[in-house]
Amino acid sequence: MSPLPLRVDFNAQTTRSAAKRSKDGPQARRLLALAAIYDGATRTEAAKIGGVGVQIVRDWVMKFNALGPDGLFDRKAPGQPPRLDDEHRRALAAVIESGPIPAICGVVRWRIVDLCQWLYEEFRVTVSKQTLSRDPYRSGRTAMLANQSKVDSRR
């Protein structure tokens, strides 16, 4: 199987000058490896220049062919999707705003663990205390929550 051809609107010189203008080190390294291919180097030699394997050079060629030099920037990994969607956040905000009913909930102020339990009972969404503790800070509702360590030390 023959290797993927590089774009014809670039050559070794234009690729090197793009690498020279680049402020991103990894992008410049990738462009220099592709410039070596334009000069006639094998993909294995380009992989050595780039410090990677041949498959990764192939990925670079595909990105370069599709998007040009901008295709060789590192992109942020997508990460895990948020556990709480807008509906969950609105319901949580309403529960925090209304406050607990002491006779039913058994607490006079919401604790993070109580809210985690409430989210599970209402929506079957499991959220850690750490994750949920960041959410009220985003919405400015920290005054509605009891400090977990103070509540635990009073028992």
XYZ file of C-alpha atoms in Angstrom:
155
model
C 0.000 0.000 0.000
C 1.422 3.373 -0.985
C 1.632 6.201 1.546
C -0.894 9.027 1.520
C 0.265 11.892 -0.698
C 0.770 15.315 0.829
C -1.104 18.420 -0.313
C 0.103 19.884 -3.583
C -0.448 23.524 -2.566
C 2.463 23.241 -0.094
C 6.082 22.243 -0.576
C 9.110 21.741 1.666
C 9.964 25.454 1.711
C 6.454 26.683 2.582
C 6.104 24.001 5.236
C 9.429 24.977 6.817
C 8.493 28.661 6.791
C 5.172 27.794 8.472
C 7.160 25.892 11.108
C 9.433 28.888 11.595
C 6.450 31.241 12.083
C 4.724 28.876 14.477
C 4.673 29.777 18.169
C 3.626 26.204 19.060
C 6.589 23.825 19.463
C 4.731 20.564 18.758
C 3.153 22.039 15.627
C 6.584 23.192 14.374
C 8.020 19.715 14.993
C 5.191 18.133 12.999
C 5.613 20.612 10.157
C 9.356 19.923 9.982
C 8.686 16.195 9.774
C 6.268 16.805 6.899
C 8.802 19.107 5.211
C 11.239 16.187 5.239
C 8.629 14.083 3.425
C 8.270 16.847 0.817
C 12.067 16.688 0.405
C 11.853 12.964 -0.350
C 12.441 11.398 3.073
C 10.601 8.218 3.914
C 7.791 8.159 6.459
C 10.098 6.245 8.801
C 12.709 9.001 8.589
C 9.984 11.622 9.157
C 8.828 9.652 12.196
C 12.363 9.803 13.604
C 12.477 13.548 13.001
C 9.135 13.966 14.739
C 10.011 11.543 17.526
C 6.932 9.387 16.891
C 5.828 6.243 15.098
C 4.903 5.901 11.445
C 1.178 5.657 12.222
C 1.260 9.036 13.931
C 3.007 10.551 10.904
C 0.133 9.179 8.819
C -2.327 10.901 11.188
C -0.386 14.151 10.787
C -0.540 13.816 6.986
C -4.309 13.307 7.125
C -4.786 16.346 9.390
C -2.406 18.444 7.307
C -4.171 17.487 4.081
C -7.572 18.342 5.538
C -6.793 21.557 7.438
C -3.297 22.678 6.442
C -0.804 23.744 9.130
C -3.649 24.586 11.535
C -4.586 20.902 11.563
C -1.353 20.115 13.404
C -2.199 22.034 16.591
C -2.870 20.062 19.748
C -6.548 20.158 20.537
C -8.145 19.917 23.936
C -9.367 16.423 24.663
C -13.144 16.247 24.868
C -13.173 14.726 28.352
C -16.090 13.196 30.161
C -19.489 14.826 29.601
C -20.989 16.612 32.624
C -23.195 14.503 34.871
C -25.604 17.336 35.574
C -27.508 18.862 32.685
C -29.498 22.108 32.759
C -32.626 20.392 34.057
C -30.690 18.895 36.985
C -29.069 22.246 37.779
C -32.407 24.091 37.721
C -34.005 21.497 40.005
C -30.998 21.602 42.329
C -31.117 25.407 42.436
C -34.825 25.303 43.284
C -34.230 22.801 46.102
C -31.350 24.868 47.506
C -33.386 28.079 47.288
C -36.445 26.575 49.005
C -34.312 24.986 51.713
C -35.011 21.728 53.492
C -38.106 20.971 55.527
C -36.626 19.858 58.874
C -39.469 17.476 59.738
C -39.169 15.651 56.399
C -35.517 16.032 55.467
C -34.059 15.809 58.961
C -31.723 18.778 58.410
C -32.073 22.530 58.827
C -29.577 23.378 56.082
C -28.586 21.401 53.042
C -25.279 19.574 53.163
C -23.521 18.428 50.034
C -24.133 14.768 50.923
C -27.861 15.489 51.330
C -27.970 17.063 47.880
C -26.065 14.141 46.366
C -28.637 11.802 47.856
C -31.514 13.985 46.634
C -30.113 13.996 43.062
C -29.875 10.229 43.123
C -33.406 9.788 44.461
C -34.929 12.272 41.999
C -32.945 11.644 38.819
C -30.857 8.489 39.450
C -27.741 10.577 38.808
C -24.711 9.687 40.892
C -22.538 12.707 41.617
C -19.544 12.837 43.941
C -19.378 15.328 46.796
C -16.403 17.002 45.119
C -18.280 17.490 41.847
C -21.395 18.791 43.509
C -19.451 21.121 45.802
C -18.165 23.008 42.742
C -21.645 23.570 41.315
C -23.100 25.935 43.992
C -19.938 28.038 43.724
C -20.608 28.485 40.013
C -24.149 29.641 40.657
C -23.354 31.783 43.732
C -25.476 29.745 46.146
C -22.849 28.958 48.771
C -24.685 30.800 51.542
C -27.511 28.266 51.291
C -25.255 25.320 52.156
C -24.052 24.217 55.559
C -20.326 23.759 55.991
C -19.910 19.977 56.019
C -17.003 19.939 58.478
C -18.834 22.174 60.977
C -21.980 20.047 60.783
C -19.999 16.841 61.280
C -18.025 18.285 64.238
C -21.235 19.189 66.077
C -22.440 15.601 66.175
